[in-house]
């Protein structure tokens, strides 16, 4: 599988629960600064109920640590058996990126881009303004 094909998995797909999943909320953790975590909590939308928890208790982790550590942090989470949503840019080099794909494939885990702007209030408002302008013109 090519790098780009594997990485097409988006945040929504990575968080989607199987039809036979238990009724408990999906547990998601966060690695990064408190400021980034607050931003994700406020702007991340999801089609399923979720609970924010410590990374060690999570089913998936958003990795938004500093770029020089991001690939290594994501790899550690994959090795711990957790799905990973990683903030772009993913890594500084392919040497940091390639092991992520291999580990996710080997463990049948999801690796996706964490990009919550779609659900950020200012982005929602921008879409509404653009749609209103297109409909009126």
GROMACS .gro file of N, CA and C in nm:
model
  411
    1UNK      N    1   0.085  -0.117   0.000
    1UNK     CA    2   0.000   0.000   0.000
    1UNK      C    3   0.090   0.124   0.000
    2UNK      N    4   0.054   0.220  -0.079
    2UNK     CA    5   0.131   0.344  -0.089
    2UNK      C    6   0.102   0.433   0.032
    3UNK      N    7   0.200   0.514   0.067
    3UNK     CA    8   0.189   0.608   0.179
    3UNK      C    9   0.062   0.693   0.168
    4UNK      N   10   0.041   0.752   0.052
    4UNK     CA   11  -0.074   0.842   0.035
    4UNK      C   12  -0.206   0.768   0.046
    5UNK      N   13  -0.212   0.645  -0.003
    5UNK     CA   14  -0.337   0.568   0.006
    5UNK      C   15  -0.371   0.540   0.151
    6UNK      N   16  -0.271   0.503   0.230
    6UNK     CA   17  -0.297   0.470   0.369
    6UNK      C   18  -0.337   0.593   0.449
    7UNK      N   19  -0.275   0.705   0.419
    7UNK     CA   20  -0.293   0.824   0.500
    7UNK      C   21  -0.422   0.900   0.466
    8UNK      N   22  -0.499   0.851   0.370
    8UNK     CA   23  -0.625   0.917   0.335
    8UNK      C   24  -0.729   0.906   0.446
    9UNK      N   25  -0.705   0.820   0.541
    9UNK     CA   26  -0.799   0.806   0.651
    9UNK      C   27  -0.806   0.939   0.726
   10UNK      N   28  -0.925   0.994   0.740
   10UNK     CA   29  -0.942   1.122   0.808
   10UNK      C   30  -0.985   1.103   0.952
   11UNK      N   31  -0.992   1.210   1.023
   11UNK     CA   32  -1.028   1.204   1.164
   11UNK      C   33  -1.164   1.139   1.183
   12UNK      N   34  -1.262   1.174   1.103
   12UNK     CA   35  -1.395   1.115   1.118
   12UNK      C   36  -1.395   0.966   1.097
   13UNK      N   37  -1.322   0.921   0.997
   13UNK     CA   38  -1.316   0.777   0.970
   13UNK      C   39  -1.243   0.704   1.082
   14UNK      N   40  -1.140   0.765   1.135
   14UNK     CA   41  -1.064   0.700   1.242
   14UNK      C   42  -1.146   0.692   1.370
   15UNK      N   43  -1.239   0.784   1.388
   15UNK     CA   44  -1.321   0.783   1.508
   15UNK      C   45  -1.451   0.707   1.491
   16UNK      N   46  -1.485   0.672   1.370
   16UNK     CA   47  -1.611   0.602   1.346
   16UNK      C   48  -1.609   0.467   1.416
   17UNK      N   49  -1.718   0.435   1.481
   17UNK     CA   50  -1.725   0.311   1.557
   17UNK      C   51  -1.791   0.201   1.473
   18UNK      N   52  -1.749   0.078   1.493
   18UNK     CA   53  -1.816  -0.032   1.424
   18UNK      C   54  -1.960  -0.045   1.471
   19UNK      N   55  -2.043  -0.105   1.387
   19UNK     CA   56  -2.186  -0.117   1.417
   19UNK      C   57  -2.212  -0.194   1.545
   20UNK      N   58  -2.124  -0.289   1.578
   20UNK     CA   59  -2.145  -0.371   1.697
   20UNK      C   60  -2.072  -0.317   1.820
   21UNK      N   61  -2.028  -0.191   1.817
   21UNK     CA   62  -1.955  -0.134   1.929
   21UNK      C   63  -2.045  -0.120   2.051
   22UNK      N   64  -1.984  -0.126   2.167
   22UNK     CA   65  -2.058  -0.107   2.291
   22UNK      C   66  -2.114   0.035   2.294
   23UNK      N   67  -2.211   0.058   2.376
   23UNK     CA   68  -2.276   0.189   2.383
   23UNK      C   69  -2.197   0.291   2.464
   24UNK      N   70  -2.085   0.253   2.518
   24UNK     CA   71  -2.005   0.349   2.594
   24UNK      C   72  -1.936   0.447   2.500
   25UNK      N   73  -1.906   0.567   2.546
   25UNK     CA   74  -1.841   0.667   2.460
   25UNK      C   75  -1.701   0.624   2.418
   26UNK      N   76  -1.662   0.669   2.303
   26UNK     CA   77  -1.527   0.645   2.252
   26UNK      C   78  -1.430   0.726   2.337
   27UNK      N   79  -1.321   0.664   2.380
   27UNK     CA   80  -1.223   0.732   2.466
   27UNK      C   81  -1.107   0.785   2.382
   28UNK      N   82  -1.082   0.914   2.391
   28UNK     CA   83  -0.974   0.975   2.314
   28UNK      C   84  -0.883   1.055   2.407
   29UNK      N   85  -0.753   1.042   2.381
   29UNK     CA   86  -0.652   1.113   2.460
   29UNK      C   87  -0.584   1.218   2.375
   30UNK      N   88  -0.496   1.293   2.437
   30UNK     CA   89  -0.429   1.402   2.367
   30UNK      C   90  -0.285   1.412   2.416
   31UNK      N   91  -0.192   1.428   2.321
   31UNK     CA   92  -0.051   1.456   2.351
   31UNK      C   93  -0.015   1.589   2.287
   32UNK      N   94   0.019   1.685   2.367
   32UNK     CA   95   0.054   1.818   2.317
   32UNK      C   96   0.032   1.920   2.426
   33UNK      N   97   0.044   2.045   2.391
   33UNK     CA   98   0.029   2.152   2.489
   33UNK      C   99  -0.116   2.164   2.536
   34UNK      N  100  -0.133   2.219   2.655
   34UNK     CA  101  -0.267   2.241   2.709
   34UNK      C  102  -0.348   2.333   2.619
   35UNK      N  103  -0.281   2.433   2.559
   35UNK     CA  104  -0.350   2.526   2.469
   35UNK      C  105  -0.405   2.453   2.347
   36UNK      N  106  -0.324   2.365   2.286
   36UNK     CA  107  -0.371   2.289   2.170
   36UNK      C  108  -0.482   2.192   2.210
   37UNK      N  109  -0.470   2.132   2.327
   37UNK     CA  110  -0.573   2.040   2.373
   37UNK      C  111  -0.706   2.112   2.389
   38UNK      N  112  -0.703   2.231   2.447
   38UNK     CA  113  -0.825   2.309   2.463
   38UNK      C  114  -0.886   2.341   2.327
   39UNK      N  115  -0.801   2.378   2.231
   39UNK     CA  116  -0.849   2.408   2.097
   39UNK      C  117  -0.920   2.287   2.036
   40UNK      N  118  -0.859   2.169   2.048
   40UNK     CA  119  -0.920   2.049   1.993
   40UNK      C  120  -1.051   2.016   2.063
   41UNK      N  121  -1.053   2.030   2.193
   41UNK     CA  122  -1.176   2.001   2.267
   41UNK      C  123  -1.291   2.093   2.226
   42UNK      N  124  -1.259   2.218   2.198
   42UNK     CA  125  -1.362   2.315   2.161
   42UNK      C  126  -1.405   2.305   2.015
   43UNK      N  127  -1.314   2.263   1.927
   43UNK     CA  128  -1.346   2.270   1.785
   43UNK      C  129  -1.359   2.136   1.714
   44UNK      N  130  -1.321   2.029   1.779
   44UNK     CA  131  -1.329   1.899   1.712
   44UNK      C  132  -1.472   1.848   1.715
   45UNK      N  133  -1.526   1.818   1.600
   45UNK     CA  134  -1.658   1.758   1.590
   45UNK      C  135  -1.642   1.611   1.557
   46UNK      N  136  -1.739   1.533   1.592
   46UNK     CA  137  -1.732   1.390   1.566
   46UNK      C  138  -1.872   1.333   1.553
   47UNK      N  139  -1.890   1.231   1.472
   47UNK     CA  140  -2.022   1.171   1.457
   47UNK      C  141  -2.059   1.078   1.572
   48UNK      N  142  -1.972   1.062   1.669
   48UNK     CA  143  -1.998   0.968   1.778
   48UNK      C  144  -1.970   1.034   1.912
   49UNK      N  145  -2.031   0.983   2.017
   49UNK     CA  146  -2.005   1.035   2.151
   49UNK      C  147  -1.863   0.999   2.191
   50UNK      N  148  -1.793   1.094   2.253
   50UNK     CA  149  -1.658   1.062   2.297
   50UNK      C  150  -1.632   1.119   2.435
   51UNK      N  151  -1.535   1.060   2.501
   51UNK     CA  152  -1.489   1.104   2.632
   51UNK      C  153  -1.341   1.132   2.621
   52UNK      N  154  -1.298   1.251   2.667
   52UNK     CA  155  -1.157   1.284   2.671
   52UNK      C  156  -1.098   1.218   2.795
   53UNK      N  157  -0.985   1.152   2.777
   53UNK     CA  158  -0.924   1.078   2.886
   53UNK      C  159  -0.772   1.084   2.875
   54UNK      N  160  -0.703   1.030   2.972
   54UNK     CA  161  -0.557   1.022   2.966
   54UNK      C  162  -0.518   0.932   2.849
   55UNK      N  163  -0.409   0.964   2.779
   55UNK     CA  164  -0.368   0.880   2.665
   55UNK      C  165  -0.356   0.732   2.700
   56UNK      N  166  -0.309   0.700   2.820
   56UNK     CA  167  -0.291   0.559   2.857
   56UNK      C  168  -0.424   0.484   2.869
   57UNK      N  169  -0.535   0.554   2.881
   57UNK     CA  170  -0.666   0.491   2.892
   57UNK      C  171  -0.750   0.507   2.765
   58UNK      N  172  -0.692   0.567   2.663
   58UNK     CA  173  -0.766   0.601   2.541
   58UNK      C  174  -0.765   0.488   2.440
   59UNK      N  175  -0.865   0.492   2.352
   59UNK     CA  176  -0.868   0.403   2.237
   59UNK      C  177  -0.794   0.465   2.119
   60UNK      N  178  -0.792   0.598   2.116
   60UNK     CA  179  -0.721   0.674   2.013
   60UNK      C  180  -0.661   0.797   2.078
   61UNK      N  181  -0.551   0.845   2.018
   61UNK     CA  182  -0.483   0.961   2.073
   61UNK      C  183  -0.458   1.062   1.961
   62UNK      N  184  -0.486   1.188   1.990
   62UNK     CA  185  -0.448   1.296   1.900
   62UNK      C  186  -0.306   1.336   1.940
   63UNK      N  187  -0.214   1.332   1.844
   63UNK     CA  188  -0.076   1.369   1.871
   63UNK      C  189  -0.050   1.506   1.808
   64UNK      N  190  -0.029   1.605   1.895
   64UNK     CA  191  -0.001   1.742   1.852
   64UNK      C  192   0.120   1.795   1.928
   65UNK      N  193   0.213   1.706   1.956
   65UNK     CA  194   0.335   1.745   2.026
   65UNK      C  195   0.425   1.823   1.931
   66UNK      N  196   0.533   1.884   1.982
   66UNK     CA  197   0.623   1.958   1.893
   66UNK      C  198   0.670   1.872   1.775
   67UNK      N  199   0.687   1.934   1.660
   67UNK     CA  200   0.718   1.862   1.537
   67UNK      C  201   0.837   1.768   1.550
   68UNK      N  202   0.940   1.809   1.620
   68UNK     CA  203   1.058   1.724   1.631
   68UNK      C  204   1.031   1.596   1.710
   69UNK      N  205   0.923   1.590   1.787
   69UNK     CA  206   0.886   1.470   1.863
   69UNK      C  207   0.764   1.399   1.810
   70UNK      N  208   0.691   1.463   1.723
   70UNK     CA  209   0.559   1.415   1.682
   70UNK      C  210   0.561   1.272   1.627
   71UNK      N  211   0.652   1.242   1.537
   71UNK     CA  212   0.659   1.108   1.479
   71UNK      C  213   0.688   1.001   1.584
   72UNK      N  214   0.781   1.031   1.672
   72UNK     CA  215   0.818   0.935   1.779
   72UNK      C  216   0.702   0.915   1.877
   73UNK      N  217   0.634   1.023   1.912
   73UNK     CA  218   0.518   1.011   2.002
   73UNK      C  219   0.407   0.928   1.938
   74UNK      N  220   0.381   0.953   1.811
   74UNK     CA  221   0.278   0.877   1.740
   74UNK      C  222   0.315   0.729   1.732
   75UNK      N  223   0.440   0.701   1.704
   75UNK     CA  224   0.486   0.562   1.696
   75UNK      C  225   0.468   0.492   1.831
   76UNK      N  226   0.500   0.561   1.940
   76UNK     CA  227   0.483   0.502   2.073
   76UNK      C  228   0.336   0.470   2.100
   77UNK      N  229   0.246   0.557   2.057
   77UNK     CA  230   0.103   0.532   2.077
   77UNK      C  231   0.055   0.413   1.995
   78UNK      N  232   0.102   0.403   1.872
   78UNK     CA  233   0.067   0.288   1.789
   78UNK      C  234   0.118   0.158   1.852
   79UNK      N  235   0.241   0.161   1.901
   79UNK     CA  236   0.298   0.042   1.966
   79UNK      C  237   0.223   0.005   2.093
   80UNK      N  238   0.159   0.103   2.155
   80UNK     CA  239   0.078   0.076   2.274
   80UNK      C  240  -0.062   0.027   2.236
   81UNK      N  241  -0.090   0.017   2.106
   81UNK     CA  242  -0.218  -0.037   2.061
   81UNK      C  243  -0.329   0.063   2.044
   82UNK      N  244  -0.294   0.192   2.032
   82UNK     CA  245  -0.396   0.295   2.017
   82UNK      C  246  -0.396   0.351   1.874
   83UNK      N  247  -0.515   0.383   1.824
   83UNK     CA  248  -0.528   0.453   1.697
   83UNK      C  249  -0.469   0.593   1.715
   84UNK      N  250  -0.419   0.651   1.606
   84UNK     CA  251  -0.352   0.781   1.616
   84UNK      C  252  -0.407   0.878   1.513
   85UNK      N  253  -0.443   0.996   1.562
   85UNK     CA  254  -0.472   1.110   1.476
   85UNK      C  255  -0.357   1.207   1.501
   86UNK      N  256  -0.286   1.244   1.397
   86UNK     CA  257  -0.166   1.323   1.414
   86UNK      C  258  -0.181   1.458   1.344
   87UNK      N  259  -0.141   1.562   1.413
   87UNK     CA  260  -0.153   1.697   1.359
   87UNK      C  261  -0.051   1.718   1.247
   88UNK      N  262  -0.096   1.770   1.132
   88UNK     CA  263  -0.001   1.799   1.025
   88UNK      C  264   0.086   1.920   1.061
   89UNK      N  265   0.208   1.925   1.017
   89UNK     CA  266   0.277   1.820   0.942
   89UNK      C  267   0.311   1.703   1.034
   90UNK      N  268   0.308   1.586   0.977
   90UNK     CA  269   0.323   1.463   1.054
   90UNK      C  270   0.465   1.446   1.107
   91UNK      N  271   0.562   1.470   1.023
   91UNK     CA  272   0.701   1.445   1.062
   91UNK      C  273   0.794   1.535   0.981
   92UNK      N  274   0.917   1.540   1.024
   92UNK     CA  275   1.018   1.619   0.954
   92UNK      C  276   1.070   1.545   0.831
   93UNK      N  277   1.071   1.411   0.837
   93UNK     CA  278   1.129   1.333   0.728
   93UNK      C  279   1.051   1.204   0.707
   94UNK      N  280   1.076   1.141   0.592
   94UNK     CA  281   1.014   1.011   0.566
   94UNK      C  282   1.066   0.906   0.663
   95UNK      N  283   1.187   0.923   0.714
   95UNK     CA  284   1.241   0.829   0.812
   95UNK      C  285   1.158   0.829   0.940
   96UNK      N  286   1.097   0.941   0.972
   96UNK     CA  287   1.007   0.948   1.087
   96UNK      C  288   0.866   0.902   1.051
   97UNK      N  289   0.827   0.921   0.926
   97UNK     CA  290   0.690   0.889   0.884
   97UNK      C  291   0.670   0.742   0.849
   98UNK      N  292   0.763   0.685   0.774
   98UNK     CA  293   0.746   0.547   0.725
   98UNK      C  294   0.718   0.444   0.834
   99UNK      N  295   0.787   0.450   0.950
   99UNK     CA  296   0.756   0.351   1.054
   99UNK      C  297   0.613   0.362   1.107
  100UNK      N  298   0.553   0.480   1.099
  100UNK     CA  299   0.414   0.496   1.144
  100UNK      C  300   0.320   0.411   1.060
  101UNK      N  301   0.338   0.418   0.931
  101UNK     CA  302   0.253   0.341   0.839
  101UNK      C  303   0.273   0.192   0.861
  102UNK      N  304   0.399   0.151   0.873
  102UNK     CA  305   0.428   0.009   0.895
  102UNK      C  306   0.369  -0.043   1.024
  103UNK      N  307   0.383   0.034   1.131
  103UNK     CA  308   0.331  -0.008   1.262
  103UNK      C  309   0.178  -0.013   1.260
  104UNK      N  310   0.115   0.087   1.202
  104UNK     CA  311  -0.031   0.088   1.194
  104UNK      C  312  -0.081  -0.031   1.113
  105UNK      N  313  -0.017  -0.060   1.002
  105UNK     CA  314  -0.056  -0.176   0.921
  105UNK      C  315  -0.037  -0.306   0.999
  106UNK      N  316   0.077  -0.320   1.064
  106UNK     CA  317   0.107  -0.445   1.135
  106UNK      C  318   0.009  -0.470   1.249
  107UNK      N  319  -0.041  -0.366   1.310
  107UNK     CA  320  -0.130  -0.381   1.425
  107UNK      C  321  -0.277  -0.358   1.390
  108UNK      N  322  -0.308  -0.336   1.263
  108UNK     CA  323  -0.444  -0.309   1.217
  108UNK      C  324  -0.505  -0.191   1.293
  109UNK      N  325  -0.426  -0.083   1.303
  109UNK     CA  326  -0.471   0.040   1.368
  109UNK      C  327  -0.488   0.149   1.264
  110UNK      N  328  -0.565   0.251   1.298
  110UNK     CA  329  -0.588   0.363   1.208
  110UNK      C  330  -0.490   0.475   1.237
  111UNK      N  331  -0.442   0.535   1.130
  111UNK     CA  332  -0.354   0.651   1.137
  111UNK      C  333  -0.416   0.758   1.050
  112UNK      N  334  -0.445   0.872   1.107
  112UNK     CA  335  -0.512   0.976   1.030
  112UNK      C  336  -0.465   1.114   1.070
  113UNK      N  337  -0.509   1.212   0.993
  113UNK     CA  338  -0.473   1.351   1.020
  113UNK      C  339  -0.575   1.411   1.116
  114UNK      N  340  -0.525   1.476   1.220
  114UNK     CA  341  -0.611   1.548   1.314
  114UNK      C  342  -0.625   1.689   1.260
  115UNK      N  343  -0.743   1.722   1.215
  115UNK     CA  344  -0.764   1.852   1.153
  115UNK      C  345  -0.904   1.900   1.187
  116UNK      N  346  -0.922   1.961   1.304
  116UNK     CA  347  -1.057   1.994   1.351
  116UNK      C  348  -1.115   2.123   1.296
  117UNK      N  349  -1.046   2.192   1.207
  117UNK     CA  350  -1.096   2.321   1.162
  117UNK      C  351  -1.234   2.314   1.097
  118UNK      N  352  -1.268   2.203   1.040
  118UNK     CA  353  -1.399   2.191   0.976
  118UNK      C  354  -1.511   2.224   1.075
  119UNK      N  355  -1.488   2.194   1.202
  119UNK     CA  356  -1.591   2.214   1.304
  119UNK      C  357  -1.566   2.338   1.389
  120UNK      N  358  -1.460   2.413   1.360
  120UNK     CA  359  -1.432   2.535   1.435
  120UNK      C  360  -1.540   2.639   1.404
  121UNK      N  361  -1.586   2.712   1.505
  121UNK     CA  362  -1.694   2.810   1.482
  121UNK      C  363  -1.665   2.909   1.370
  122UNK      N  364  -1.543   2.959   1.360
  122UNK     CA  365  -1.514   3.058   1.255
  122UNK      C  366  -1.517   2.994   1.116
  123UNK      N  367  -1.484   2.867   1.106
  123UNK     CA  368  -1.492   2.799   0.976
  123UNK      C  369  -1.637   2.769   0.937
  124UNK      N  370  -1.717   2.733   1.035
  124UNK     CA  371  -1.859   2.711   1.009
  124UNK      C  372  -1.923   2.841   0.961
  125UNK      N  373  -1.890   2.951   1.028
  125UNK     CA  374  -1.945   3.081   0.989
  125UNK      C  375  -1.899   3.120   0.849
  126UNK      N  376  -1.773   3.095   0.816
  126UNK     CA  377  -1.722   3.127   0.682
  126UNK      C  378  -1.798   3.049   0.576
  127UNK      N  379  -1.827   2.922   0.602
  127UNK     CA  380  -1.905   2.843   0.506
  127UNK      C  381  -2.045   2.899   0.489
  128UNK      N  382  -2.106   2.940   0.600
  128UNK     CA  383  -2.241   2.997   0.593
  128UNK      C  384  -2.242   3.126   0.510
  129UNK      N  385  -2.142   3.212   0.533
  129UNK     CA  386  -2.133   3.338   0.457
  129UNK      C  387  -2.113   3.310   0.310
  130UNK      N  388  -2.023   3.217   0.278
  130UNK     CA  389  -1.997   3.183   0.137
  130UNK      C  390  -2.121   3.123   0.072
  131UNK      N  391  -2.189   3.034   0.141
  131UNK     CA  392  -2.309   2.974   0.084
  131UNK      C  393  -2.418   3.077   0.065
  132UNK      N  394  -2.432   3.168   0.160
  132UNK     CA  395  -2.531   3.275   0.146
  132UNK      C  396  -2.501   3.367   0.030
  133UNK      N  397  -2.373   3.398   0.013
  133UNK     CA  398  -2.333   3.483  -0.099
  133UNK      C  399  -2.353   3.416  -0.233
  134UNK      N  400  -2.328   3.287  -0.239
  134UNK     CA  401  -2.346   3.212  -0.364
  134UNK      C  402  -2.494   3.198  -0.399
  135UNK      N  403  -2.577   3.179  -0.294
  135UNK     CA  404  -2.719   3.162  -0.319
  135UNK      C  405  -2.785   3.294  -0.359
  136UNK      N  406  -2.733   3.406  -0.308
  136UNK     CA  407  -2.793   3.536  -0.338
  136UNK      C  408  -2.745   3.597  -0.468
  137UNK      N  409  -2.639   3.544  -0.525
  137UNK     CA  410  -2.580   3.609  -0.643
  137UNK      C  411  -2.612   3.543  -0.767
   0.00000   0.00000   0.00000
